[in-house]
Amino acid sequence: MAGVSGKVYDAGGEDVAIRTKVNDLNVSSKRGVVEGIGPESKRPTGTSHQTGPSTPDESAPALLTKVMSQGITVDDEDQLHNSDKENMTVPAKLAGVNLQDIESSEHDGDDDFDDGDSVGNMLDRSYDLDGDFGSHAGTNMDDSHNLDADDEEEAEQRRKMDADLEMNLRRAELRHVELELKLVSAEEEVRKAKESLEKAEAEQQEMQRQAHEAWEEVGEAERLIQVEQTRREEEDAAKALAERQARAIIEADELRQQGNEAYRQGNSQHAEAYYKRAIDELESCGIVLEEPSHLTLRTNRAAALMALGHTRDALSECELVLEINPYNIRALSRAANCCIKLGDLDAAKKHVDEIGLSPDATEEDIHAASEQNQKILVASVERDRLVGNESYRRGDYSGALHWYDAAINAAADAIETDALKSVKVGLHTNRAAAHLMEGNPLPAAEDCCAALRLDSTHTKAQVRLARCLLQLGDFSEARQEASDVIARNSAELQLKNEAQNVLKDVDLLEGTMKSVGGELQKIQMTLRTGDHVDDFDASSLAKSMLDELETIMVIAPQVPDLITLKAEALRLAGKLEEALSLVSGKKAINSRRRFIEVRLQFDLGNVSACVEAGEHVRELLQMVPEFKLTLKAAMENKEDSVAEDDENIKELASLPDPEGLLILLQNASKINTCKDNGREAFVQNKHSEAAKLYGEALVLSAGAPMLEGLFLSNICACEQAMSKYADALSSAGTAVAIAPTFVKAHSRLATLYTELGMLTEAEAAYKRMLEMPLESHEEMQASANLASVSARAKNSRPVNWYKLLGIKSSASAADIKKAYRQLALVHHPDKAGRGGVSAAVAKARADMSSILFKLVGEAQRILTNPAERSKWESAQARADHQDSYLSRAHTTARSDLYPDPFGDRYERYASQYADFYDEYEGFDDGGYYGV
């Protein structure tokens, strides 16, 4: 180990205590517990920990100072090494042990020592500081005197090795202590440097703050200087502007006077120039022209501009004045004149109206405004008339009506003069022509009358009035007006020709209406009485009458009587819906239209609407018995017409079959009663009674296919409920034949075919149904049923003869024959006309009976033959099995794709809903639910 202050430091002597302290200090510093030495992160702040034999009152810094005071340095290492060189016989490999190896062995042996142990303590327990072994070693040494020389040599080598190890240890400890001292010194210097830096930074910030405040003071001083300079400049500029404006006002006043003088002398161009210079002079000085004298400059300039023909510039000057003072009389008046010249009459009227609202207006101003308003109205009338005429020439009759309306309204507000009166006559006549072209003869006639009230000699208006009366169906008045024009000597030749054409059209219309009306009346009477030959075709005759009506309706399309005749012809031709659209919801002009509406409602199955429409003619129909007597008397007297004393009798004579209409209304009331009672009986499960009531209604509905189809369908529902499938099939088939567009009849027929196992017929019925116009839910249901029937039809299912005959599967041969005889008797084709039904129903029932007669015969043949019956039952069972398998597969597929979230809960209510649905579908409430 190195010496201290140049002297050799061996293993014995008075410095043993110091070496022990240094050793303790070294070990403690390695463990990071010497207070004030080593990194602070190795121990908590303010904590002191010591190990080894050092005294508690001697701190680490004091110990280090003591060591340094004795001159123990690393620089004395060579001297210490040389002085002991002669005594060191330890092998070279042991001399190379360094502090790192000792530290590694210390850390590796932590598990063998307590926290308070250190390498120094361990060595102290192994060796004495003078190089001798400890207590145990001393005992061994006392015993070694008895050993031989080899043992003494070995002991000497051990002592030398121990001394060398001790030297290496102390050398490392002194090196560590020196570095720790340097570290403490460096950290102190760093701390002082940090304090100096922080102080310098604080002084720097303070100087920056003071410099910033000084700079702000400089800025504020500069701003105050700038404000003062600006104030002085503004004062100087204001003084200069005030002087300039004063000079401009004086100059503008002089220019205004010069302009006024020039205007009075008629020199408008110079006057306008003076006014403009005055305005520019004032505006160049920043003067806002809002004083009355300033506004006068603008209105005077507007007057000069108008005189020069610069109307738009003049209007701009007036508008500038009105922005400042909206009630400036001169500006309003001159602006109105400008708008009149520019054709903006609405704006002109607005300006004139505002003159009357001005608080500064005098009586003279109001009078002048009234004259201006008159000019505006006259100009408006002329403008709108010209625009209306142009629209009429282009074929824009709606636009022409708009402009004629505006012109007539403006003329109504104007003071009427002879000139304006003539214009108004022309306006009403022109508007009448536009109304006629739009197909509105009534307002056209009103315009013609207005024109004739203004000028009774206006021939054109009279001719147009005659044409309007013709289209309104007032033939006598039309003939009178046309005749007056023809008789007038002053009438123009062209207008007389037009009047002649009106007379010809009147004669043509009256003749056609009389002939067509008579023919339609005969057709109606013939249909009711049945007094006709076999080849009588009412539909063809009605269509020929319809063609005649279409031809003459080109002349007068809106004659009410012609429309009534057209509706009557359409009804007889079978076009019921189109006929009803012509008369329904419109004001009835005469009783004939009411008669047609009653018949149409009955034919369409709208019994309630039929009865309601009949209320309007009930009083007239009460005269039918008297009318019959009168007609009979006229026939006995061989008179061509009935007496004209009673207007009601005369009107009945002109109507088609009033007696038949009275019977029809009586039947309609009875049908309503039967329908209501039948519905109530069906709901109470009195199906037989309901079928009887519906049968009575069927007889009363003779001649109305829609009603007949309705009640046949209801009868079918009753028969199906009573399990009379053959009868139900007959009723449903007849209903479909009578009313081909009745959807419910097709649905019931398809359902019956399905229940009877006649799947091919059911499939065809559903296809026919889908070809009809259906509601969305009807189409969806029909499509689903068709798909199901088509799938089942592949199983070759035979007809269910048991259901057809209305017997049980256990029926005997006698029961089968009995059921067959009953059905064969009822559905024999010769019995089709039973019950007093119409000829159409009888024919349709006969066709259906022919099919049923064969079916029941086949059923009787198969079921009375044991072999055939067994074969049929096997086929029936096989088809049932296949249907069951198909149904299960379909249900499984649906449940896989669409699992039922309700499970069995739906099944619980299925039968209840099915019963309710059957009850609801069991009958029709009335009315035609077809197309």
PDB file of C-alpha atoms in Angstrom, residues 78-219:
ATOM      1  CA  ASP A  78       5.468   3.133  -4.906  1.00  0.00           C
ATOM      2  CA  GLN A  79       7.411   3.822  -1.668  1.00  0.00           C
ATOM      3  CA  LEU A  80       5.134   1.548   0.311  1.00  0.00           C
ATOM      4  CA  HIS A  81       5.525  -1.098  -2.352  1.00  0.00           C
ATOM      5  CA  ASN A  82       9.345  -0.844  -2.378  1.00  0.00           C
ATOM      6  CA  SER A  83       9.706  -1.030   1.392  1.00  0.00           C
ATOM      7  CA  ASP A  84       7.791  -4.288   1.536  1.00  0.00           C
ATOM      8  CA  LYS A  85       9.201  -5.776  -1.603  1.00  0.00           C
ATOM      9  CA  GLU A  86      11.695  -7.879   0.235  1.00  0.00           C
ATOM     10  CA  ASN A  87       8.998  -9.436   2.458  1.00  0.00           C
ATOM     11  CA  MET A  88       6.499 -10.179  -0.390  1.00  0.00           C
ATOM     12  CA  THR A  89       6.841 -13.721  -1.667  1.00  0.00           C
ATOM     13  CA  VAL A  90       3.177 -14.095  -2.745  1.00  0.00           C
ATOM     14  CA  PRO A  91       2.706 -15.397  -6.274  1.00  0.00           C
ATOM     15  CA  ALA A  92       2.269 -12.823  -9.027  1.00  0.00           C
ATOM     16  CA  LYS A  93      -1.277 -13.812  -9.682  1.00  0.00           C
ATOM     17  CA  LEU A  94      -2.308 -12.899  -6.097  1.00  0.00           C
ATOM     18  CA  ALA A  95      -0.551  -9.513  -6.309  1.00  0.00           C
ATOM     19  CA  GLY A  96      -2.847  -8.601  -9.176  1.00  0.00           C
ATOM     20  CA  VAL A  97      -6.011  -8.704  -7.058  1.00  0.00           C
ATOM     21  CA  ASN A  98      -7.727  -5.314  -7.398  1.00  0.00           C
ATOM     22  CA  LEU A  99     -10.589  -3.526  -5.832  1.00  0.00           C
ATOM     23  CA  GLN A 100     -13.063  -4.661  -8.536  1.00  0.00           C
ATOM     24  CA  ASP A 101     -12.450  -8.312  -7.708  1.00  0.00           C
ATOM     25  CA  ILE A 102     -12.925  -7.597  -3.989  1.00  0.00           C
ATOM     26  CA  GLU A 103     -16.179  -5.705  -4.690  1.00  0.00           C
ATOM     27  CA  SER A 104     -17.420  -8.525  -6.889  1.00  0.00           C
ATOM     28  CA  SER A 105     -16.686 -11.078  -4.218  1.00  0.00           C
ATOM     29  CA  GLU A 106     -18.381  -8.865  -1.665  1.00  0.00           C
ATOM     30  CA  HIS A 107     -21.551  -8.512  -3.733  1.00  0.00           C
ATOM     31  CA  ASP A 108     -21.573 -12.190  -4.619  1.00  0.00           C
ATOM     32  CA  GLY A 109     -21.375 -13.041  -0.931  1.00  0.00           C
ATOM     33  CA  ASP A 110     -24.190 -10.849   0.237  1.00  0.00           C
ATOM     34  CA  ASP A 111     -26.297 -13.860   0.993  1.00  0.00           C
ATOM     35  CA  ASP A 112     -23.685 -14.995   3.623  1.00  0.00           C
ATOM     36  CA  PHE A 113     -23.539 -11.705   5.531  1.00  0.00           C
ATOM     37  CA  ASP A 114     -25.825  -9.401   7.394  1.00  0.00           C
ATOM     38  CA  ASP A 115     -26.586  -5.937   6.061  1.00  0.00           C
ATOM     39  CA  GLY A 116     -24.161  -4.477   8.563  1.00  0.00           C
ATOM     40  CA  ASP A 117     -21.213  -6.597   7.365  1.00  0.00           C
ATOM     41  CA  SER A 118     -18.629  -5.304   4.939  1.00  0.00           C
ATOM     42  CA  VAL A 119     -15.454  -6.511   3.361  1.00  0.00           C
ATOM     43  CA  GLY A 120     -13.405  -4.569   5.928  1.00  0.00           C
ATOM     44  CA  ASN A 121     -15.256  -6.137   8.855  1.00  0.00           C
ATOM     45  CA  MET A 122     -14.838  -9.563   7.332  1.00  0.00           C
ATOM     46  CA  LEU A 123     -11.104  -8.978   6.977  1.00  0.00           C
ATOM     47  CA  ASP A 124     -10.895  -7.660  10.537  1.00  0.00           C
ATOM     48  CA  ARG A 125     -12.450 -10.885  11.748  1.00  0.00           C
ATOM     49  CA  SER A 126      -9.862 -12.877   9.731  1.00  0.00           C
ATOM     50  CA  TYR A 127      -6.685 -10.927  10.329  1.00  0.00           C
ATOM     51  CA  ASP A 128      -5.074  -8.598  12.864  1.00  0.00           C
ATOM     52  CA  LEU A 129      -3.931  -5.249  11.563  1.00  0.00           C
ATOM     53  CA  ASP A 130      -0.256  -6.064  12.305  1.00  0.00           C
ATOM     54  CA  GLY A 131      -0.373  -9.016   9.838  1.00  0.00           C
ATOM     55  CA  ASP A 132      -0.921 -11.789  12.408  1.00  0.00           C
ATOM     56  CA  PHE A 133      -3.895 -14.080  12.404  1.00  0.00           C
ATOM     57  CA  GLY A 134      -6.704 -13.428  14.893  1.00  0.00           C
ATOM     58  CA  SER A 135      -7.417 -15.265  18.076  1.00  0.00           C
ATOM     59  CA  HIS A 136      -7.786 -18.573  16.392  1.00  0.00           C
ATOM     60  CA  ALA A 137      -4.778 -17.921  14.248  1.00  0.00           C
ATOM     61  CA  GLY A 138      -2.728 -17.064  17.344  1.00  0.00           C
ATOM     62  CA  THR A 139      -3.553 -20.416  18.914  1.00  0.00           C
ATOM     63  CA  ASN A 140      -2.511 -22.120  15.768  1.00  0.00           C
ATOM     64  CA  MET A 141       0.731 -20.139  15.729  1.00  0.00           C
ATOM     65  CA  ASP A 142       1.593 -21.203  19.294  1.00  0.00           C
ATOM     66  CA  ASP A 143       1.146 -24.778  18.229  1.00  0.00           C
ATOM     67  CA  SER A 144       3.261 -24.277  15.080  1.00  0.00           C
ATOM     68  CA  HIS A 145       6.563 -23.931  17.081  1.00  0.00           C
ATOM     69  CA  ASN A 146       6.511 -27.621  17.392  1.00  0.00           C
ATOM     70  CA  LEU A 147       6.230 -28.086  13.625  1.00  0.00           C
ATOM     71  CA  ASP A 148       9.074 -28.600  11.290  1.00  0.00           C
ATOM     72  CA  ALA A 149      10.728 -26.034   8.996  1.00  0.00           C
ATOM     73  CA  ASP A 150       8.339 -26.681   6.124  1.00  0.00           C
ATOM     74  CA  ASP A 151       5.441 -25.581   8.154  1.00  0.00           C
ATOM     75  CA  GLU A 152       7.225 -22.391   9.195  1.00  0.00           C
ATOM     76  CA  GLU A 153       8.007 -21.598   5.571  1.00  0.00           C
ATOM     77  CA  GLU A 154       4.438 -22.124   4.549  1.00  0.00           C
ATOM     78  CA  ALA A 155       3.266 -19.868   7.361  1.00  0.00           C
ATOM     79  CA  GLU A 156       5.674 -17.179   6.257  1.00  0.00           C
ATOM     80  CA  GLN A 157       4.348 -17.320   2.716  1.00  0.00           C
ATOM     81  CA  ARG A 158       0.831 -16.930   4.000  1.00  0.00           C
ATOM     82  CA  ARG A 159       1.807 -13.885   6.026  1.00  0.00           C
ATOM     83  CA  LYS A 160       3.410 -12.306   3.024  1.00  0.00           C
ATOM     84  CA  MET A 161       0.354 -13.020   0.863  1.00  0.00           C
ATOM     85  CA  ASP A 162      -1.875 -11.530   3.525  1.00  0.00           C
ATOM     86  CA  ALA A 163       0.262  -8.423   3.692  1.00  0.00           C
ATOM     87  CA  ASP A 164       0.101  -8.051  -0.096  1.00  0.00           C
ATOM     88  CA  LEU A 165      -3.664  -8.401  -0.083  1.00  0.00           C
ATOM     89  CA  GLU A 166      -3.914  -5.853   2.705  1.00  0.00           C
ATOM     90  CA  MET A 167      -1.778  -3.443   0.690  1.00  0.00           C
ATOM     91  CA  ASN A 168      -3.975  -3.799  -2.406  1.00  0.00           C
ATOM     92  CA  LEU A 169      -7.049  -3.226  -0.332  1.00  0.00           C
ATOM     93  CA  ARG A 170      -5.772  -0.080   1.321  1.00  0.00           C
ATOM     94  CA  ARG A 171      -4.430   1.272  -1.950  1.00  0.00           C
ATOM     95  CA  ALA A 172      -7.914   0.958  -3.484  1.00  0.00           C
ATOM     96  CA  GLU A 173      -9.503   2.508  -0.429  1.00  0.00           C
ATOM     97  CA  LEU A 174      -7.250   5.538  -0.592  1.00  0.00           C
ATOM     98  CA  ARG A 175      -7.966   5.918  -4.326  1.00  0.00           C
ATOM     99  CA  HIS A 176     -11.695   5.830  -3.627  1.00  0.00           C
ATOM    100  CA  VAL A 177     -11.433   8.354  -0.794  1.00  0.00           C
ATOM    101  CA  GLU A 178      -9.498  10.753  -3.005  1.00  0.00           C
ATOM    102  CA  LEU A 179     -12.089  10.530  -5.775  1.00  0.00           C
ATOM    103  CA  GLU A 180     -14.915  11.040  -3.326  1.00  0.00           C
ATOM    104  CA  LEU A 181     -13.258  14.183  -2.025  1.00  0.00           C
ATOM    105  CA  LYS A 182     -12.844  15.482  -5.555  1.00  0.00           C
ATOM    106  CA  LEU A 183     -16.492  14.679  -6.277  1.00  0.00           C
ATOM    107  CA  VAL A 184     -17.650  16.592  -3.202  1.00  0.00           C
ATOM    108  CA  SER A 185     -15.537  19.555  -4.235  1.00  0.00           C
ATOM    109  CA  ALA A 186     -16.887  19.445  -7.818  1.00  0.00           C
ATOM    110  CA  GLU A 187     -20.475  19.271  -6.624  1.00  0.00           C
ATOM    111  CA  GLU A 188     -19.916  22.282  -4.386  1.00  0.00           C
ATOM    112  CA  GLU A 189     -18.485  24.215  -7.305  1.00  0.00           C
ATOM    113  CA  VAL A 190     -21.476  23.196  -9.446  1.00  0.00           C
ATOM    114  CA  ARG A 191     -23.870  24.354  -6.754  1.00  0.00           C
ATOM    115  CA  LYS A 192     -22.166  27.716  -6.496  1.00  0.00           C
ATOM    116  CA  ALA A 193     -22.140  28.055 -10.273  1.00  0.00           C
ATOM    117  CA  LYS A 194     -25.871  27.328 -10.387  1.00  0.00           C
ATOM    118  CA  GLU A 195     -26.566  29.955  -7.764  1.00  0.00           C
ATOM    119  CA  SER A 196     -24.492  32.494  -9.701  1.00  0.00           C
ATOM    120  CA  LEU A 197     -26.339  31.585 -12.917  1.00  0.00           C
ATOM    121  CA  GLU A 198     -29.768  31.925 -11.317  1.00  0.00           C
ATOM    122  CA  LYS A 199     -28.806  35.282  -9.853  1.00  0.00           C
ATOM    123  CA  ALA A 200     -27.534  36.462 -13.233  1.00  0.00           C
ATOM    124  CA  GLU A 201     -30.740  35.284 -14.966  1.00  0.00           C
ATOM    125  CA  ALA A 202     -32.884  37.105 -12.401  1.00  0.00           C
ATOM    126  CA  GLU A 203     -30.884  40.281 -12.988  1.00  0.00           C
ATOM    127  CA  GLN A 204     -31.277  39.812 -16.746  1.00  0.00           C
ATOM    128  CA  GLN A 205     -35.086  39.471 -16.473  1.00  0.00           C
ATOM    129  CA  GLU A 206     -35.319  42.534 -14.304  1.00  0.00           C
ATOM    130  CA  MET A 207     -33.280  44.536 -16.833  1.00  0.00           C
ATOM    131  CA  GLN A 208     -35.527  43.264 -19.668  1.00  0.00           C
ATOM    132  CA  ARG A 209     -38.655  44.295 -17.764  1.00  0.00           C
ATOM    133  CA  GLN A 210     -37.286  47.766 -17.147  1.00  0.00           C
ATOM    134  CA  ALA A 211     -36.264  48.057 -20.804  1.00  0.00           C
ATOM    135  CA  HIS A 212     -39.802  47.013 -21.923  1.00  0.00           C
ATOM    136  CA  GLU A 213     -41.410  49.588 -19.666  1.00  0.00           C
ATOM    137  CA  ALA A 214     -39.090  52.233 -20.993  1.00  0.00           C
ATOM    138  CA  TRP A 215     -40.013  51.246 -24.572  1.00  0.00           C
ATOM    139  CA  GLU A 216     -43.722  51.486 -23.783  1.00  0.00           C
ATOM    140  CA  GLU A 217     -43.169  54.960 -22.401  1.00  0.00           C
ATOM    141  CA  VAL A 218     -41.449  55.875 -25.652  1.00  0.00           C
ATOM    142  CA  GLY A 219     -44.415  54.487 -27.668  1.00  0.00           C
TER     143      GLY A 219
END
